[in-house]
């Protein structure tokens, strides 16, 4: 499931929304640099209506027909399954991970939520600190000389340390 699909089910797990409000919530979570087009959202909502993951109602507001979506039980089950099985890029990419974390509380079982957090911590315990490459492989951070790239490394490392600390505390590990 891609990020837009995950956000669609996630935001609809909180409340029914029209397409416009759903898109605005997605943009707020991901930032305007990763805007969601109306066409993409329309495609996802149509697919999910057909799959039975979401339902739709039509209302007239200010003389205009408004399409509002709500999450069906099959959609909630799919969302929980996707969140429980979080892996790969959804675990390693910070933007995708932020989406997963935003809806992690939808998983009803604490053990399943903790398993997802543990997988993220395992990723952060690996060598995630090398950001730059020479085209053949990663460059050790201490060999990066450009002061602006070093600044990015400094901020990145601080974020990793803060998240790792939070995860360890949440999971009760040293």
Short mmCIF file of C-alpha atoms in Angstrom, two decimals:
data_model
loop_
_atom_site.label_atom_id
_atom_site.label_comp_id
_atom_site.label_asym_id
_atom_site.label_seq_id
_atom_site.Cartn_x
_atom_site.Cartn_y
_atom_site.Cartn_z
CA UNK A 1 0.00 0.00 0.00
CA UNK A 2 1.42 3.39 -0.92
CA UNK A 3 1.56 6.44 1.35
CA UNK A 4 -1.52 8.14 -0.10
CA UNK A 5 -3.56 4.96 0.33
CA UNK A 6 -2.35 4.59 3.91
CA UNK A 7 -3.18 8.22 4.70
CA UNK A 8 -6.63 7.83 3.10
CA UNK A 9 -7.56 4.95 5.38
CA UNK A 10 -5.78 6.52 8.35
CA UNK A 11 -7.52 9.87 8.21
CA UNK A 12 -10.89 8.25 7.53
CA UNK A 13 -10.34 6.11 10.65
CA UNK A 14 -10.60 9.37 12.60
CA UNK A 15 -13.68 10.88 10.95
CA UNK A 16 -15.64 11.03 7.69
CA UNK A 17 -14.14 13.54 5.25
CA UNK A 18 -14.81 15.03 1.85
CA UNK A 19 -12.03 14.76 -0.73
CA UNK A 20 -10.91 18.36 -0.26
CA UNK A 21 -10.48 18.05 3.53
CA UNK A 22 -8.82 14.65 3.11
CA UNK A 23 -6.30 16.12 0.66
CA UNK A 24 -5.61 19.10 2.95
CA UNK A 25 -4.93 16.78 5.91
CA UNK A 26 -2.51 14.77 3.74
CA UNK A 27 -0.68 17.89 2.66
CA UNK A 28 -0.46 19.09 6.25
CA UNK A 29 1.07 15.77 7.33
CA UNK A 30 3.49 15.47 4.42
CA UNK A 31 4.10 19.12 3.68
CA UNK A 32 3.30 21.02 0.54
CA UNK A 33 6.48 19.79 -1.15
CA UNK A 34 4.68 16.47 -1.59
CA UNK A 35 1.29 17.76 -2.67
CA UNK A 36 -1.48 15.28 -3.44
CA UNK A 37 -3.28 15.88 -6.73
CA UNK A 38 -7.04 15.69 -6.98
CA UNK A 39 -6.64 13.06 -9.70
CA UNK A 40 -4.51 10.80 -7.51
CA UNK A 41 -6.89 11.10 -4.57
CA UNK A 42 -9.89 10.52 -6.83
CA UNK A 43 -8.25 7.35 -8.17
CA UNK A 44 -7.52 6.05 -4.66
CA UNK A 45 -10.98 6.81 -3.28
CA UNK A 46 -12.69 5.18 -6.28
CA UNK A 47 -10.50 2.09 -5.89
CA UNK A 48 -11.25 1.88 -2.16
CA UNK A 49 -15.00 2.36 -2.65
CA UNK A 50 -14.96 -0.54 -5.15
CA UNK A 51 -12.90 -2.66 -2.73
CA UNK A 52 -15.35 -1.97 0.10
CA UNK A 53 -12.70 -0.25 2.24
CA UNK A 54 -14.54 3.07 2.30
CA UNK A 55 -18.11 4.14 1.75
CA UNK A 56 -19.39 7.38 0.33
CA UNK A 57 -22.36 9.63 0.85
CA UNK A 58 -23.47 12.62 -1.18
CA UNK A 59 -24.83 15.81 0.35
CA UNK A 60 -25.69 19.18 -1.08
CA UNK A 61 -23.81 22.02 0.60
CA UNK A 62 -24.24 25.61 -0.62
CA UNK A 63 -25.85 24.30 -3.78
CA UNK A 64 -22.94 21.98 -4.58
CA UNK A 65 -22.88 18.19 -4.42
CA UNK A 66 -20.36 17.11 -1.77
CA UNK A 67 -18.92 13.59 -1.76
CA UNK A 68 -17.98 12.48 1.75
CA UNK A 69 -16.08 9.30 2.57
CA UNK A 70 -16.17 7.12 5.67
CA UNK A 71 -14.16 4.06 6.67
CA UNK A 72 -15.84 0.67 6.44
CA UNK A 73 -14.88 -2.26 8.68
CA UNK A 74 -12.97 -3.89 5.79
CA UNK A 75 -10.97 -0.66 5.45
CA UNK A 76 -10.17 -0.59 9.16
CA UNK A 77 -9.01 -4.21 8.97
CA UNK A 78 -6.84 -3.41 5.93
CA UNK A 79 -5.35 -0.36 7.66
CA UNK A 80 -4.52 -2.39 10.78
CA UNK A 81 -2.96 -5.15 8.66
CA UNK A 82 -0.82 -2.66 6.71
CA UNK A 83 0.35 -0.90 9.87
CA UNK A 84 1.16 -4.17 11.65
CA UNK A 85 3.24 -5.32 8.68
CA UNK A 86 5.18 -2.06 8.28
CA UNK A 87 8.56 -2.82 6.73
CA UNK A 88 10.95 -1.74 4.02
CA UNK A 89 10.78 1.83 2.85
CA UNK A 90 7.86 2.61 5.17
CA UNK A 91 10.24 1.83 8.01
CA UNK A 92 13.41 3.47 6.67
CA UNK A 93 12.13 6.63 4.95
CA UNK A 94 11.40 9.35 7.53
CA UNK A 95 8.46 10.82 5.60
CA UNK A 96 6.79 7.45 5.17
CA UNK A 97 7.60 6.53 8.77
CA UNK A 98 5.89 9.74 9.94
CA UNK A 99 2.73 8.58 8.18
CA UNK A 100 2.92 5.16 9.84
CA UNK A 101 3.49 6.74 13.26
CA UNK A 102 0.56 9.12 12.73
CA UNK A 103 -1.84 6.17 12.60
CA UNK A 104 -0.09 3.56 14.74
CA UNK A 105 -2.65 3.98 17.53
CA UNK A 106 -5.26 2.43 15.21
CA UNK A 107 -3.66 -0.97 15.88
CA UNK A 108 -5.71 -2.27 18.81
CA UNK A 109 -3.09 -4.62 20.27
CA UNK A 110 -0.20 -3.05 22.18
CA UNK A 111 2.05 -6.03 21.39
CA UNK A 112 1.55 -5.44 17.66
CA UNK A 113 2.27 -1.70 18.01
CA UNK A 114 5.44 -2.45 19.97
CA UNK A 115 6.59 -4.90 17.29
CA UNK A 116 6.41 -2.11 14.69
CA UNK A 117 8.33 0.25 16.98
CA UNK A 118 10.96 -2.44 17.59
CA UNK A 119 11.48 -2.87 13.84
CA UNK A 120 12.01 0.89 13.51
CA UNK A 121 14.48 0.85 16.42
CA UNK A 122 16.34 -2.02 14.77
CA UNK A 123 16.70 0.13 11.65
CA UNK A 124 17.98 3.07 13.70
CA UNK A 125 20.49 0.84 15.50
CA UNK A 126 22.06 0.00 12.12
CA UNK A 127 24.35 2.35 10.20
CA UNK A 128 21.83 5.05 9.24
CA UNK A 129 24.16 7.98 9.73
CA UNK A 130 25.88 8.07 6.35
CA UNK A 131 23.93 10.43 4.10
CA UNK A 132 26.27 11.10 1.20
CA UNK A 133 27.75 8.91 -1.50
CA UNK A 134 30.62 9.18 -3.93
CA UNK A 135 28.58 7.29 -6.51
CA UNK A 136 29.99 3.93 -5.52
CA UNK A 137 29.11 3.77 -1.85
CA UNK A 138 28.43 5.83 1.26
CA UNK A 139 30.98 8.37 2.47
CA UNK A 140 31.82 8.38 6.16
CA UNK A 141 30.32 11.50 7.72
CA UNK A 142 33.66 12.61 9.16
CA UNK A 143 35.04 12.79 5.61
CA UNK A 144 32.35 15.23 4.40
CA UNK A 145 34.02 18.64 4.24
CA UNK A 146 31.29 20.98 2.96
CA UNK A 147 29.98 22.94 5.96
CA UNK A 148 26.37 22.89 4.75
CA UNK A 149 26.39 19.16 4.23
CA UNK A 150 27.98 18.78 7.66
CA UNK A 151 25.10 20.86 9.06
CA UNK A 152 22.58 18.49 7.48
CA UNK A 153 24.48 15.56 9.00
CA UNK A 154 24.43 17.24 12.42
CA UNK A 155 20.66 17.81 12.30
CA UNK A 156 20.06 14.32 10.94
CA UNK A 157 22.14 12.72 13.69
CA UNK A 158 20.30 14.72 16.37
CA UNK A 159 16.94 13.57 14.99
CA UNK A 160 18.11 9.95 14.91
CA UNK A 161 19.41 10.19 18.49
CA UNK A 162 16.15 11.75 19.72
CA UNK A 163 13.98 9.16 18.00
CA UNK A 164 16.18 6.31 19.17
CA UNK A 165 15.95 7.61 22.75
CA UNK A 166 12.15 7.87 22.51
CA UNK A 167 11.82 4.38 21.04
CA UNK A 168 14.03 2.85 23.73
CA UNK A 169 12.00 4.55 26.43
CA UNK A 170 8.70 3.52 24.85
CA UNK A 171 9.87 -0.07 24.49
CA UNK A 172 11.54 -0.16 27.90
CA UNK A 173 14.97 -1.15 26.57
CA UNK A 174 18.34 0.21 27.63
#
